[in-house]
XYZ file of C-alpha atoms in Angstrom:
661
model
C 0.000 0.000 0.000
C 1.389 3.382 -0.980
C 0.958 6.525 1.073
C 0.204 9.556 -1.060
C 1.944 12.607 0.348
C 0.403 16.075 -0.011
C 2.515 17.935 -2.596
C 1.495 21.283 -1.061
C 2.309 21.215 2.657
C 1.427 24.957 3.024
C -2.304 25.637 2.717
C -4.443 28.677 3.481
C -8.050 28.515 4.543
C -10.551 31.415 3.945
C -11.636 33.401 7.020
C -14.637 31.933 8.846
C -18.004 33.504 8.094
C -19.760 35.325 10.934
C -23.234 33.931 11.263
C -24.674 36.506 13.732
C -22.485 39.616 14.108
C -24.835 41.282 16.581
C -24.506 38.416 19.048
C -20.814 37.894 18.476
C -19.793 41.532 19.046
C -22.303 42.441 21.792
C -20.932 45.312 23.898
C -20.146 44.680 27.497
C -19.734 47.848 29.610
C -17.730 47.277 32.727
C -18.318 50.841 33.941
C -21.929 51.993 33.347
C -20.845 55.622 33.296
C -18.777 55.026 30.135
C -20.597 54.712 26.812
C -19.250 54.021 23.264
C -20.829 56.249 20.662
C -20.691 54.938 17.064
C -21.884 56.534 13.892
C -22.929 54.950 10.623
C -19.992 56.429 8.705
C -17.325 54.738 10.847
C -16.674 50.978 10.395
C -14.296 49.086 12.651
C -12.138 46.442 10.885
C -10.196 43.959 13.022
C -8.048 41.094 11.717
C -6.702 38.217 13.728
C -3.297 36.683 12.971
C -4.817 33.943 10.819
C -7.075 36.346 8.869
C -4.400 38.836 7.899
C -4.566 39.463 4.133
C -1.717 38.071 2.014
C -0.550 38.515 -1.506
C -2.914 36.963 -4.071
C 0.023 35.879 -6.244
C 1.405 33.928 -3.313
C -1.910 32.105 -2.873
C -2.070 31.276 -6.581
C 1.425 29.796 -6.509
C 1.283 27.910 -3.218
C -2.431 27.556 -2.510
C -4.390 24.332 -2.992
C -5.118 23.319 -6.566
C -8.059 21.384 -7.901
C -8.516 18.253 -5.812
C -7.737 15.097 -7.812
C -9.366 11.781 -7.178
C -7.629 8.953 -5.390
C -7.221 6.900 -8.566
C -5.724 9.872 -10.417
C -3.343 10.595 -7.561
C -2.301 6.940 -7.402
C -1.690 6.797 -11.142
C 0.271 10.070 -11.071
C 2.371 8.805 -8.167
C 3.119 5.567 -10.043
C 4.183 7.359 -13.193
C 6.241 10.063 -11.476
C 7.842 7.932 -8.783
C 8.463 4.743 -10.741
C 5.483 2.823 -12.025
C 5.189 -0.797 -10.840
C 3.292 -3.332 -12.971
C 2.092 -5.450 -10.021
C 0.227 -2.419 -8.640
C -1.135 -0.942 -11.864
C -2.116 -4.162 -13.679
C -3.765 -6.274 -10.993
C -5.008 -9.824 -11.235
C -8.800 -10.190 -11.547
C -8.960 -11.062 -7.845
C -6.834 -8.052 -6.858
C -8.822 -5.712 -9.113
C -12.099 -6.886 -7.555
C -10.690 -6.536 -4.034
C -9.596 -2.942 -4.675
C -12.871 -1.862 -6.317
C -15.121 -3.465 -3.677
C -13.524 -2.207 -0.491
C -16.810 -0.992 1.034
C -18.965 -3.701 -0.528
C -19.022 -7.440 -0.589
C -20.247 -10.069 1.874
C -22.590 -8.002 4.059
C -23.242 -5.140 1.626
C -24.567 -5.841 -1.851
C -22.523 -4.762 -4.861
C -23.856 -1.464 -6.179
C -20.935 0.212 -7.888
C -20.835 -0.640 -11.633
C -17.028 -0.947 -11.509
C -17.150 -3.465 -8.667
C -19.900 -5.444 -10.450
C -17.816 -5.551 -13.639
C -14.736 -6.594 -11.645
C -16.772 -9.384 -10.046
C -17.841 -10.656 -13.464
C -14.222 -10.593 -14.654
C -13.390 -13.224 -12.025
C -14.906 -15.867 -14.306
C -12.543 -17.044 -17.072
C -15.481 -17.567 -19.426
C -16.561 -13.927 -19.028
C -12.999 -12.700 -19.641
C -12.834 -14.795 -22.785
C -16.197 -13.363 -23.878
C -14.894 -9.808 -23.386
C -11.832 -10.592 -25.469
C -14.046 -11.885 -28.290
C -16.240 -8.784 -28.127
C -13.202 -6.559 -28.415
C -11.773 -8.748 -31.159
C -8.465 -9.189 -29.354
C -6.317 -12.195 -28.693
C -5.062 -13.005 -25.212
C -1.663 -11.397 -25.866
C -3.262 -8.270 -27.351
C -5.674 -8.037 -24.418
C -2.826 -8.052 -21.874
C -0.753 -5.699 -24.028
C -3.628 -3.204 -24.071
C -3.742 -3.197 -20.269
C -0.072 -2.314 -20.158
C -0.499 0.888 -22.144
C 1.104 3.668 -20.091
C 0.895 7.408 -20.120
C 3.972 9.533 -20.010
C 7.426 9.139 -21.479
C 8.053 5.580 -22.588
C 11.703 4.746 -23.318
C 12.721 3.059 -26.508
C 12.688 -0.738 -26.383
C 15.961 -2.494 -25.670
C 17.816 -3.923 -28.636
C 19.809 -7.016 -27.803
C 22.647 -7.719 -30.201
C 25.362 -10.368 -30.229
C 28.825 -10.325 -31.661
C 27.950 -13.566 -33.425
C 25.014 -15.930 -33.856
C 23.325 -17.280 -30.717
C 24.361 -20.926 -30.462
C 21.552 -23.255 -29.376
C 22.544 -26.892 -28.997
C 20.783 -30.143 -28.192
C 22.819 -32.156 -25.697
C 21.673 -34.389 -22.817
C 22.168 -33.078 -19.268
C 25.388 -34.028 -17.542
C 23.555 -35.109 -14.367
C 21.413 -37.697 -16.154
C 20.094 -40.117 -14.854
C 18.355 -38.854 -11.674
C 19.342 -40.268 -8.316
C 17.871 -43.720 -7.743
C 17.015 -44.384 -11.409
C 18.947 -47.104 -13.227
C 19.417 -47.138 -17.010
C 21.271 -49.285 -19.491
C 25.024 -48.734 -18.975
C 25.878 -49.014 -22.675
C 23.220 -46.471 -23.592
C 24.450 -44.161 -20.837
C 28.018 -44.345 -22.145
C 26.724 -43.608 -25.630
C 24.794 -40.562 -24.319
C 27.737 -39.155 -22.357
C 30.001 -39.264 -25.393
C 28.073 -36.246 -26.678
C 30.022 -34.022 -24.275
C 33.355 -35.151 -25.693
C 32.617 -33.433 -28.998
C 32.051 -30.012 -27.379
C 35.072 -27.817 -28.059
C 35.813 -24.108 -28.207
C 35.881 -22.626 -31.695
C 36.683 -19.197 -33.071
C 33.964 -16.634 -33.628
C 34.601 -16.482 -37.366
C 34.165 -20.241 -37.611
C 30.835 -20.028 -35.753
C 29.589 -17.290 -38.081
C 30.549 -19.268 -41.156
C 29.382 -22.717 -40.028
C 26.315 -21.906 -37.906
C 23.185 -23.651 -39.165
C 19.506 -23.505 -38.351
C 18.543 -26.707 -40.186
C 18.785 -29.927 -38.159
C 18.072 -32.453 -40.913
C 21.714 -33.333 -41.557
C 22.783 -33.155 -37.877
C 23.598 -36.286 -35.882
C 21.132 -36.359 -32.966
C 21.318 -40.070 -32.221
C 22.637 -39.559 -28.693
C 19.993 -36.977 -27.931
C 17.255 -39.317 -29.171
C 18.506 -42.066 -26.852
C 18.358 -39.588 -23.974
C 14.779 -38.651 -24.897
C 13.816 -42.334 -24.867
C 15.225 -42.828 -21.368
C 13.700 -39.541 -20.207
C 10.199 -40.539 -21.380
C 10.537 -43.858 -19.528
C 11.464 -42.017 -16.344
C 8.524 -39.605 -16.714
C 5.994 -42.423 -17.194
C 7.256 -44.176 -14.062
C 7.505 -41.141 -11.741
C 4.764 -38.730 -12.852
C 2.225 -39.849 -10.227
C 4.810 -39.915 -7.442
C 5.978 -36.388 -8.220
C 2.426 -35.064 -8.184
C 1.726 -36.669 -4.793
C 4.905 -35.173 -3.353
C 3.887 -31.800 -4.753
C 0.645 -31.873 -2.762
C 2.550 -33.061 0.290
C 5.073 -30.199 0.334
C 2.975 -27.422 -1.276
C -0.583 -27.053 -0.035
C -1.251 -24.150 -2.411
C 0.295 -23.417 -5.775
C 2.439 -20.341 -6.236
C 4.672 -19.248 -9.129
C 7.823 -21.269 -9.582
C 6.459 -24.455 -7.998
C 5.306 -27.616 -9.725
C 2.074 -27.391 -11.728
C -0.504 -30.014 -10.862
C -4.156 -30.811 -11.417
C -5.742 -28.683 -14.129
C -2.559 -26.693 -14.687
C -0.619 -29.812 -15.638
C -0.642 -30.705 -19.308
C 0.761 -33.635 -21.200
C 4.156 -32.977 -22.725
C 5.414 -30.651 -19.983
C 9.116 -31.172 -19.338
C 10.199 -32.383 -15.913
C 13.165 -31.029 -13.998
C 15.768 -33.597 -15.214
C 15.225 -32.387 -18.786
C 16.918 -29.038 -18.119
C 20.547 -28.247 -17.378
C 22.543 -25.065 -16.609
C 23.536 -23.189 -19.747
C 20.496 -24.239 -21.753
C 18.868 -21.572 -23.954
C 15.060 -21.606 -23.881
C 12.233 -19.555 -25.374
C 9.441 -18.717 -22.957
C 6.625 -16.403 -22.008
C 6.493 -14.127 -18.962
C 3.645 -15.275 -16.704
C 4.081 -13.402 -13.402
C 5.857 -10.325 -12.066
C 6.462 -10.228 -8.314
C 7.761 -7.279 -6.343
C 10.044 -9.147 -3.932
C 10.814 -12.330 -5.898
C 11.178 -11.417 -9.555
C 9.821 -12.507 -12.915
C 8.578 -16.017 -13.754
C 8.813 -17.386 -17.274
C 6.972 -20.394 -18.701
C 9.489 -22.466 -20.651
C 7.202 -25.450 -21.249
C 8.065 -27.312 -18.046
C 6.250 -28.247 -14.875
C 8.267 -25.514 -13.104
C 8.289 -21.909 -14.274
C 11.744 -20.392 -14.484
C 12.685 -17.758 -11.916
C 14.511 -14.552 -12.843
C 15.582 -12.830 -9.587
C 14.548 -9.151 -9.582
C 13.539 -7.210 -6.500
C 12.589 -3.851 -5.109
C 13.786 -0.719 -6.869
C 15.249 -2.588 -9.837
C 11.731 -2.746 -11.257
C 11.915 0.990 -11.810
C 14.582 0.548 -14.500
C 13.010 -2.393 -16.284
C 9.308 -1.587 -15.879
C 8.902 -0.739 -19.587
C 10.916 -3.695 -20.894
C 9.509 -6.740 -19.029
C 5.747 -7.225 -19.192
C 3.354 -10.083 -18.587
C 2.612 -12.036 -21.753
C 5.711 -11.047 -23.714
C 7.905 -13.707 -25.339
C 11.519 -13.761 -24.222
C 14.711 -15.788 -24.613
C 16.252 -16.975 -21.336
C 19.315 -18.908 -20.198
C 19.188 -21.384 -17.300
C 21.769 -20.503 -14.651
C 21.103 -23.178 -12.026
C 18.950 -26.234 -11.376
C 18.313 -27.029 -7.726
C 16.464 -29.440 -5.450
C 12.726 -28.580 -5.619
C 12.100 -29.883 -2.076
C 14.743 -27.644 -0.518
C 14.789 -24.526 -2.677
C 11.722 -22.409 -3.309
C 12.436 -21.909 -7.022
C 14.326 -24.869 -8.561
C 15.135 -23.219 -11.937
C 17.042 -19.923 -11.900
C 17.431 -18.031 -15.188
C 18.411 -14.732 -16.728
C 16.992 -12.793 -19.654
C 18.953 -13.087 -22.888
C 16.502 -11.191 -25.088
C 15.745 -8.550 -23.940
C 19.021 -8.399 -22.055
C 18.443 -6.441 -18.820
C 21.492 -7.577 -16.831
C 22.915 -4.052 -16.881
C 19.696 -2.740 -15.278
C 19.714 -5.126 -12.271
C 21.648 -3.795 -9.287
C 20.197 -5.609 -6.275
C 21.050 -9.283 -6.412
C 19.843 -12.036 -4.128
C 22.633 -13.115 -1.807
C 21.289 -16.660 -1.698
C 18.271 -18.306 -3.324
C 15.255 -18.664 -0.978
C 14.825 -22.053 0.677
C 12.219 -24.033 2.628
C 12.553 -24.925 6.310
C 11.089 -28.365 6.987
C 10.176 -30.012 10.290
C 12.934 -32.583 9.882
C 15.621 -29.878 9.780
C 17.317 -30.330 13.157
C 20.892 -29.271 12.450
C 21.140 -25.733 11.105
C 24.811 -26.233 10.211
C 23.949 -29.138 7.898
C 21.130 -27.098 6.391
C 23.487 -24.235 5.555
C 26.042 -26.593 4.061
C 23.405 -28.253 1.864
C 22.208 -24.820 0.694
C 25.775 -23.546 0.224
C 25.397 -20.731 2.714
C 28.088 -19.524 5.111
C 27.680 -20.505 8.761
C 26.617 -18.076 11.465
C 29.698 -17.467 13.569
C 29.568 -18.458 17.225
C 31.914 -18.675 20.191
C 34.734 -21.163 19.964
C 34.069 -23.848 22.630
C 37.759 -24.641 22.761
C 37.239 -28.372 22.156
C 39.897 -30.085 20.060
C 38.493 -33.230 18.522
C 41.932 -34.744 17.973
C 42.578 -34.596 21.748
C 39.215 -36.044 22.825
C 39.170 -39.622 24.218
C 38.301 -42.433 21.844
C 34.680 -43.573 21.669
C 33.998 -47.247 22.450
C 30.237 -47.375 23.188
C 28.401 -48.685 20.146
C 24.804 -47.411 19.846
C 23.490 -50.962 19.286
C 24.907 -52.176 22.607
C 21.984 -50.673 24.517
C 19.472 -52.602 22.399
C 21.590 -55.747 22.687
C 21.612 -55.412 26.464
C 17.804 -55.211 26.514
C 17.585 -58.365 24.391
C 20.053 -60.113 26.714
C 18.042 -59.204 29.819
C 14.798 -60.409 28.181
C 16.371 -63.758 27.256
C 17.687 -64.321 30.786
C 14.315 -63.422 32.303
C 12.606 -66.049 30.124
C 15.272 -68.638 31.082
C 14.696 -67.906 34.777
C 10.953 -68.227 34.254
C 11.478 -71.603 32.541
C 13.437 -72.929 35.529
C 10.840 -71.691 38.015
C 7.740 -72.716 35.973
C 8.721 -75.641 33.691
C 5.116 -76.748 33.230
C 4.335 -73.412 31.548
C 6.671 -74.190 28.644
C 6.110 -77.961 28.502
C 5.429 -79.198 24.966
C 6.285 -75.829 23.376
C 9.116 -74.926 21.054
C 11.010 -71.785 21.951
C 11.287 -70.757 18.303
C 7.490 -70.813 17.981
C 6.737 -68.473 20.882
C 4.904 -65.277 19.955
C 4.026 -61.991 21.642
C 0.955 -62.079 23.861
C 0.197 -58.462 22.879
C 0.882 -56.972 19.473
C 4.316 -55.331 19.640
C 4.440 -51.611 18.793
C 7.968 -50.397 18.233
C 7.034 -46.716 18.596
C 5.614 -47.304 22.101
C 8.147 -49.915 23.186
C 9.359 -47.765 26.095
C 6.919 -46.808 28.870
C 7.715 -44.269 31.556
C 6.026 -44.383 34.962
C 6.749 -44.063 38.699
C 7.031 -46.612 41.489
C 7.845 -46.706 45.211
C 11.097 -48.142 46.517
C 11.702 -48.015 50.287
C 8.855 -45.507 50.637
C 10.456 -43.258 47.997
C 8.750 -42.459 44.698
C 11.241 -43.019 41.897
C 10.939 -42.854 38.073
C 10.411 -46.203 36.394
C 11.080 -47.233 32.799
C 9.591 -50.343 31.219
C 11.134 -51.614 27.968
C 9.062 -53.979 25.818
C 10.992 -56.400 23.613
C 9.475 -58.580 20.911
C 10.011 -62.339 21.171
C 10.893 -62.400 17.465
C 14.082 -60.470 18.224
C 15.247 -63.041 20.818
C 17.399 -66.099 20.154
C 15.856 -68.325 22.796
C 17.295 -71.598 21.453
C 20.864 -70.359 21.800
C 20.117 -68.879 25.240
C 18.535 -72.175 26.379
C 21.542 -74.183 25.153
C 23.887 -71.782 26.938
C 21.892 -72.089 30.183
C 21.971 -75.918 30.000
C 25.721 -75.837 29.390
C 26.373 -73.628 32.414
C 24.048 -75.724 34.586
C 26.036 -78.814 33.616
C 29.331 -77.119 34.432
C 27.892 -75.962 37.768
C 26.890 -79.523 38.723
C 30.357 -80.832 37.830
C 32.015 -78.113 39.893
C 29.817 -78.874 42.908
C 30.655 -82.594 42.646
C 34.381 -81.722 42.718
C 33.839 -79.855 45.978
C 33.548 -76.244 44.796
C 31.491 -73.998 47.034
C 30.296 -71.692 44.229
C 30.231 -71.425 40.443
C 30.831 -68.044 38.817
C 30.033 -67.229 35.171
C 32.485 -64.742 33.707
C 30.686 -63.621 30.516
C 27.725 -64.882 28.549
C 27.314 -65.068 24.819
C 25.585 -61.670 24.568
C 28.332 -60.063 26.657
C 30.914 -61.155 24.120
C 28.774 -59.713 21.322
C 28.616 -56.382 23.154
C 32.385 -56.360 23.508
C 32.778 -57.070 19.797
C 30.473 -54.175 18.890
C 32.337 -51.854 21.242
C 35.660 -52.970 19.790
C 34.403 -52.273 16.237
C 33.299 -48.823 17.336
C 36.653 -48.208 18.987
C 38.531 -49.227 15.830
C 36.327 -46.893 13.807
C 37.073 -43.992 16.147
C 40.812 -44.778 15.885
C 40.608 -44.623 12.095
C 38.685 -41.358 12.258
C 41.304 -39.925 14.630
C 44.123 -40.935 12.279
C 42.298 -39.479 9.265
C 41.688 -36.238 11.198
C 45.360 -35.960 12.174
C 46.419 -36.537 8.570
C 44.004 -33.857 7.401
C 45.286 -31.385 10.006
C 48.923 -32.035 9.108
C 48.193 -31.642 5.371
C 46.315 -28.389 5.966
C 49.151 -26.987 8.027
C 51.696 -27.989 5.401
C 49.730 -26.350 2.584
C 48.683 -23.315 4.670
C 44.940 -23.910 4.699
C 42.739 -23.018 7.702
C 42.033 -25.817 10.160
C 38.429 -24.762 10.792
C 35.643 -23.786 8.431
C 36.060 -20.035 7.701
C 33.482 -17.977 9.553
C 32.359 -20.785 11.837
C 33.711 -19.213 15.036
C 34.149 -15.641 16.182
C 37.527 -14.001 15.980
C 38.394 -13.503 19.682
C 40.464 -10.416 18.871
C 37.594 -8.612 17.106
C 34.631 -9.560 19.305
C 33.823 -7.056 22.038
C 33.328 -8.107 25.652
C 29.746 -6.872 25.757
C 28.569 -8.815 22.713
C 24.964 -9.885 22.469
C 24.102 -12.978 24.470
C 20.438 -14.123 24.239
C 20.760 -16.092 27.494
C 21.945 -13.071 29.463
C 19.069 -11.320 31.324
C 20.738 -8.017 30.472
C 19.343 -8.312 26.921
C 15.801 -9.197 28.014
C 13.081 -6.808 26.930
C 11.787 -6.435 30.518
C 15.202 -5.915 32.136
C 15.212 -2.865 34.438
C 18.482 -3.365 36.282
C 19.697 -5.663 39.011
C 17.149 -5.891 41.875
C 18.193 -4.679 45.339
C 17.409 -8.017 46.966
C 19.610 -10.034 44.652
C 22.594 -12.069 45.723
C 24.956 -9.615 44.052
C 23.785 -6.592 46.035
C 23.767 -8.687 49.199
C 27.430 -9.503 48.699
C 28.166 -5.817 48.126
C 26.507 -4.891 51.422
C 28.456 -7.545 53.336
C 31.668 -6.384 51.741
C 31.037 -2.754 52.727
C 30.256 -3.789 56.315
C 33.458 -5.828 56.445
C 35.545 -2.961 55.086
C 34.121 -0.546 57.644
C 34.955 -2.985 60.413
C 38.563 -3.227 59.237
C 38.889 0.554 59.013
C 37.443 0.948 62.556
C 40.126 -1.372 63.995
C 43.007 0.311 62.210
C 42.352 4.018 62.548
C 39.854 6.631 63.694
C 38.562 9.330 61.397
C 38.297 12.811 62.928
C 36.212 15.582 61.488
C 38.120 18.279 63.511
C 41.641 19.603 63.003
C 44.694 17.715 64.234
C 45.475 20.156 67.070
C 41.924 20.045 68.454
C 41.889 16.295 68.162
C 45.135 15.942 70.129
C 43.857 18.389 72.795
C 40.611 16.445 73.217
C 42.573 13.199 73.423
C 44.785 14.570 76.277
C 41.747 15.828 78.183
C 40.052 12.459 77.821
C 43.085 10.618 79.138
C 43.395 13.008 82.144
C 39.766 12.443 83.056
C 40.234 8.693 82.773
C 43.263 8.772 85.094
C 41.361 10.801 87.695
C 38.457 8.395 87.625
C 40.872 5.496 87.978
C 42.443 6.941 91.119
C 39.076 7.527 92.750
C 38.022 3.938 92.116
C 41.326 2.589 93.473
C 40.828 4.510 96.713
C 37.295 3.182 97.148
C 38.044 -0.440 96.407
C 41.584 -1.191 97.438
C 40.840 -4.908 97.867
C 39.690 -5.442 94.295
C 42.643 -6.064 92.015
C 41.630 -5.229 88.546
C 43.845 -5.635 85.557
C 44.886 -2.203 84.338
C 44.699 -3.243 80.700
C 41.162 -4.648 81.001
C 40.061 -1.622 83.041
C 41.490 0.672 80.380
C 39.595 -1.249 77.687
C 36.287 -0.950 79.549
C 36.693 2.730 80.232
C 37.849 3.623 76.713
C 35.091 5.385 74.722
C 33.888 3.721 71.557
C 35.615 4.989 68.398
C 33.635 6.705 65.694
C 33.764 5.582 62.058
C 32.253 8.035 59.566
C 30.533 9.748 62.486
C 28.908 6.490 63.737
C 29.955 4.724 66.931
C 31.045 1.099 66.616
C 31.437 -1.537 69.288
C 34.591 -2.971 67.692
C 37.678 -2.214 69.762
C 40.879 -0.946 68.241
C 43.821 -3.279 67.679
C 46.090 -1.293 69.968
C 44.226 -2.553 73.063
C 45.022 -6.159 72.259
C 48.817 -5.654 72.266
């Protein structure tokens, strides 16, 4: 939505009309002895600041002009400030939405323009209008793109030589997971051996437009294999299209009514291919989309203000020549085919390029680093954790060992149950046992709680299918150990200890395989590091970690409460402020023991100190005369009689260090 600014910010309004002058200017005499005498010949004229007369020429130059309608102002703003085709030429739905702003669901359509726009929503009515006007579809769209104002001359694309268009199979044929005849594939790939660079004069002299005498045998074999692949995968591709794209938008796969027989699939195209197409859509933030006869429309990246320079040269419905720049994964990238215009050539008019093609974020995307690597985007730098993989301990815990341990425990539980309840398994084969309840692998682990010694603890129950157990081997192993136990008891042994069972040896083997794999990875990593250092290459992926010398100390940390939107400073009752208060109290205590601060001068302080000591000595003598029998330690008596020192003007009960000497 555009905001139309007022081109005349200075406006002057006419003076307000006085409806009843007699009431407005009614005289009010404060002193009844004073009277105002007025005659008919004298007229009083008073002007306020806003009503002061100005120059008429000034009003004509800067005053308000004739008010233009909103549509006229919008059209003038488009033409003067850079007309945009997606705003001027709207789709039938957009045109109806703009013309029926105050009408629609609750209010009946009354405006003729809105009624006509509503009728234009039907394709049959649009086709009828074209027939009435006697115009084809291209002429009808071209008529809508007629602009007022200065229209630049059309671009003329010229080449130094003829434009070479070749028919060769793609280099990435066949698609992943599709097998073809190896001899035919070798025959197809030989077509790239004949491609060689030639001089421009040779191209001008030998360029041909007739393909009758050209050898296209390899290309025909490729077309045969391509048609076989299309017949086998057409339905699957359409189902995946509905799975990943709920609604259709330009650049995605066409399906349903939009799909037509003979449309080329994605493996048919390759980078560098020259195609002839028709512009179908112009988008402000994405670019132009060209129909090149495939299930995916080609994407020409154009955005924002670049449309201002090419608004007269690229229009919906025009036929263009394009070159394919890249072919990407349609399930990861938003637009799988990226192109550029060859005729008309507008590369010199595009200034704002896309840094990276837009992608999709799926639910299964867990690792953002892997996602950026797959999309060929640089990583977002983060703090270096300081972990060196080559110095980490070797890994020896295989992930399958946990499952193997569960199977081992289940087998031993069944063997114990067989020894305690033999009649339960009498006449049954262990290999024919089945699960009492249907086994669900997704819900094989159940989490609950249970009491142990009057304490509620978490409990985990693991369900294992009988089909995964080797009960025959476990039964044979149990019989063997029982036999060895009986023989040991007959020889006089007090106990029989089993070192490791069969499953324990399997776990050790898996762990040893995992350990060997980690050793090989460590050796490969050390070789890679030594080779990188010898050549001078970086050891880490460039841009993966911050440069510690360039990162400031107060960098943004999303986990720090300092960067929270509701952060208003550290609260007074926090642990930090509590520590500060304890520290201040401790420091004041130390200062009180070491020295006394005086607010008076040094001479007055010394004089007061002498007077205090003289008074203390006099009091001491009087007490000694009264109680001669009581022997009191002079040092303790001096401590008790000493006045409390003042710290910052506040008395403290902490004694000075000099009294403890």
